[in-house]
Short mmCIF file of C-alpha atoms in Angstrom, two decimals:
data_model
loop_
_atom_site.label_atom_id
_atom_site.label_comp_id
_atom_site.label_asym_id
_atom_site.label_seq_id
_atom_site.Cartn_x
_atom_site.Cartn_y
_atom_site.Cartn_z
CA UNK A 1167 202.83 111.45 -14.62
CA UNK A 1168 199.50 111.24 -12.79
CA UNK A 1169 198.07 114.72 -13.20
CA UNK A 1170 194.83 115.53 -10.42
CA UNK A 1171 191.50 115.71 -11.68
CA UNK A 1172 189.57 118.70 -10.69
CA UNK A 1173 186.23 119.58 -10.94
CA UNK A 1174 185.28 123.19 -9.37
CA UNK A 1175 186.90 122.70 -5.48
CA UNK A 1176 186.65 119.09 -5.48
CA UNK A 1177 189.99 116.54 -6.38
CA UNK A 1178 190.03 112.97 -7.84
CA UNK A 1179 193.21 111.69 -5.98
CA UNK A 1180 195.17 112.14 -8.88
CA UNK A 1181 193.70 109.60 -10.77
CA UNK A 1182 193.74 109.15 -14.90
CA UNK A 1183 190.89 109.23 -16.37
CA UNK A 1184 191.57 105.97 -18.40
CA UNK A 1185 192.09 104.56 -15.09
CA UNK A 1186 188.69 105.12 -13.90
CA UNK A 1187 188.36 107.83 -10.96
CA UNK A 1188 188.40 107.44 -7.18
CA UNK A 1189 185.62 108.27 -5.19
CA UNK A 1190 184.70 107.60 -1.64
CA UNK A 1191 182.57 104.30 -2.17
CA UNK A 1192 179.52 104.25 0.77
CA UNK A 1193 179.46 100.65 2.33
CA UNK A 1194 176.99 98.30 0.98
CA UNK A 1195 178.00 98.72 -2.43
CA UNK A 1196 180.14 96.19 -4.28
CA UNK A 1197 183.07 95.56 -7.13
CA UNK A 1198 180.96 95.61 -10.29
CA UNK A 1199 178.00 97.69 -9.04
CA UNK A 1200 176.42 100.52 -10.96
CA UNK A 1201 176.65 103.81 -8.35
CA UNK A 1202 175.67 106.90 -8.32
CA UNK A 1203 176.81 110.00 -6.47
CA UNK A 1204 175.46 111.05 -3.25
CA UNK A 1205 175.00 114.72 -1.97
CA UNK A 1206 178.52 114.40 -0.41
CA UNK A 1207 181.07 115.83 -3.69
CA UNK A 1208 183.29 112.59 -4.53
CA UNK A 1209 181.24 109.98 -2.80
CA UNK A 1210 178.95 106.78 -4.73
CA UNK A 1211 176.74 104.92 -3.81
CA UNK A 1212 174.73 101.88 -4.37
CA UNK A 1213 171.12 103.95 -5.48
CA UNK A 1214 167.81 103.01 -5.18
CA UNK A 1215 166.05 102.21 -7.73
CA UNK A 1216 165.10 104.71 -10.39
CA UNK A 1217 168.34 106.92 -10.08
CA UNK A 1218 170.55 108.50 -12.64
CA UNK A 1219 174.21 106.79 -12.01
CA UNK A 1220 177.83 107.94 -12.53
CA UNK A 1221 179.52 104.51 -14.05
CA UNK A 1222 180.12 101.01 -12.65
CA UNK A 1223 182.64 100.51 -9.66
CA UNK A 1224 185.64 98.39 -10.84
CA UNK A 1225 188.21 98.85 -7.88
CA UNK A 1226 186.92 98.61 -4.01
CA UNK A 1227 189.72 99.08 -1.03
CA UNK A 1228 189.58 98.53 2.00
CA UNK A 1229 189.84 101.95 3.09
CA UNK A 1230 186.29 102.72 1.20
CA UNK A 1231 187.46 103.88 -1.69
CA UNK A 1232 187.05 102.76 -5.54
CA UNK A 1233 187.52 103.42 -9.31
CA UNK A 1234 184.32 103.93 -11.38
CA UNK A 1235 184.59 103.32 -14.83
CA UNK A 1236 182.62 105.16 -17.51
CA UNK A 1237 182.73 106.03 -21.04
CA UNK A 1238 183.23 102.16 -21.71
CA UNK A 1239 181.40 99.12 -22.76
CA UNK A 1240 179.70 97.72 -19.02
CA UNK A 1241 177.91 94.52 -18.81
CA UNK A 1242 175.72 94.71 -16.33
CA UNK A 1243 172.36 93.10 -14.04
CA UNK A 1244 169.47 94.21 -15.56
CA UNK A 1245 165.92 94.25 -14.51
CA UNK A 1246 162.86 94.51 -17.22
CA UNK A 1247 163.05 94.47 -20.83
CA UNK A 1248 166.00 97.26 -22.02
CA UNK A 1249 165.93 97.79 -25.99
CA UNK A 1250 169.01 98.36 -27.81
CA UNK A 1251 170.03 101.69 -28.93
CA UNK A 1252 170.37 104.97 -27.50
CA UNK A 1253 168.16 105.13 -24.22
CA UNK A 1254 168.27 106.56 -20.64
CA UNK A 1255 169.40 103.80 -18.08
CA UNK A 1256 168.23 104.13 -14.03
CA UNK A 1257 169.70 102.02 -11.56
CA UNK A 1258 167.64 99.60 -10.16
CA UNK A 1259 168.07 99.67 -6.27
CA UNK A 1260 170.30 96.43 -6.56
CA UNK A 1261 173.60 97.27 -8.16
CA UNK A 1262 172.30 96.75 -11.72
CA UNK A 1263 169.92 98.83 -14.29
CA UNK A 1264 166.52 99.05 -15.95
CA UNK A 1265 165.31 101.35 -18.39
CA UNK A 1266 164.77 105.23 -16.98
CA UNK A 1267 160.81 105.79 -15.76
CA UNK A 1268 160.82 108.56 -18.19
CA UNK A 1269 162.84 110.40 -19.98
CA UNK A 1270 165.06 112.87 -18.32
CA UNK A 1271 165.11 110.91 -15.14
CA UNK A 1272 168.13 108.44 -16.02
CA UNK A 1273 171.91 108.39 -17.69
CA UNK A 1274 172.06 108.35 -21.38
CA UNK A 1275 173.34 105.22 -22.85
CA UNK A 1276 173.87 103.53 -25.90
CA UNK A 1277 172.79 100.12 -25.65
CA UNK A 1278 175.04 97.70 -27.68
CA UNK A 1279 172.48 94.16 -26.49
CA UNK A 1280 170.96 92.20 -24.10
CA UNK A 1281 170.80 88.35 -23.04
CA UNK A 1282 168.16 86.57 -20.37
CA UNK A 1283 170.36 88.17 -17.65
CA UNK A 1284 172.32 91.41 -18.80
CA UNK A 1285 172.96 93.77 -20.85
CA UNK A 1286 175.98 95.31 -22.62
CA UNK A 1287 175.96 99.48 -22.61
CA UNK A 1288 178.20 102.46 -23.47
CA UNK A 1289 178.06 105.28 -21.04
CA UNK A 1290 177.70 108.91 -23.48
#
């Protein structure tokens, strides 16, 4: 049984959370993405660069809405140098990341590696 998930007013279309949950996807963002929310509750986003983010978007519909998946290992488009360990993540205005400006300004992370064009993260 699919049971809703709330937070304060707002609904998750009775998604699971091991299933990733929905969210209103805004157009220009793509399967595999990193997004972030938007100042509309239950909408992502593909952010610009520099921006904390809510997971990566594994499921896009036709009717604009996707799963985003977090609390998993992601591989994902970097940009710069990223060190493993635990570090704060941005996005970086193309779908993919790059470490936070400073600290504060990004997503905690636990990065598990990195090769010439990605990098392999848990999302705390």
């Amino acid at each position: 049984m699919k049971k809703q998930i709330r937070v304060g007013n707002v609904g998750y279309n009775g998604q699971e959370p091991k299933g990733g949950i929905t969210y209103k996807v805004v157009a220009g963002a793509e399967k595999g993405d990193i997004v972030g929310p938007t100042a509309n509750p239950g909408e992502v986003e593909r952010p610009a660069a520099g921006k904390p983010f809510v997971g990566e978007l594994v499921t896009l519909e036709r009717d604009g809405v996707g799963s985003v998946h977090r609390g998993e290992v992601t591989i994902a488009r970097r940009t710069g140098a990223i060190t493993p360990g635990f570090t704060e993540l941005a996005t970086d205005g193309t779908g993919g990341v790059q470490a936070a400006a400073s600290a504060g300004t990004g997503t905690r992370c636990h990065v598990i590696a990195t090769d010439a064009d990605s990098v392999a993260f848990y999302i705390l």
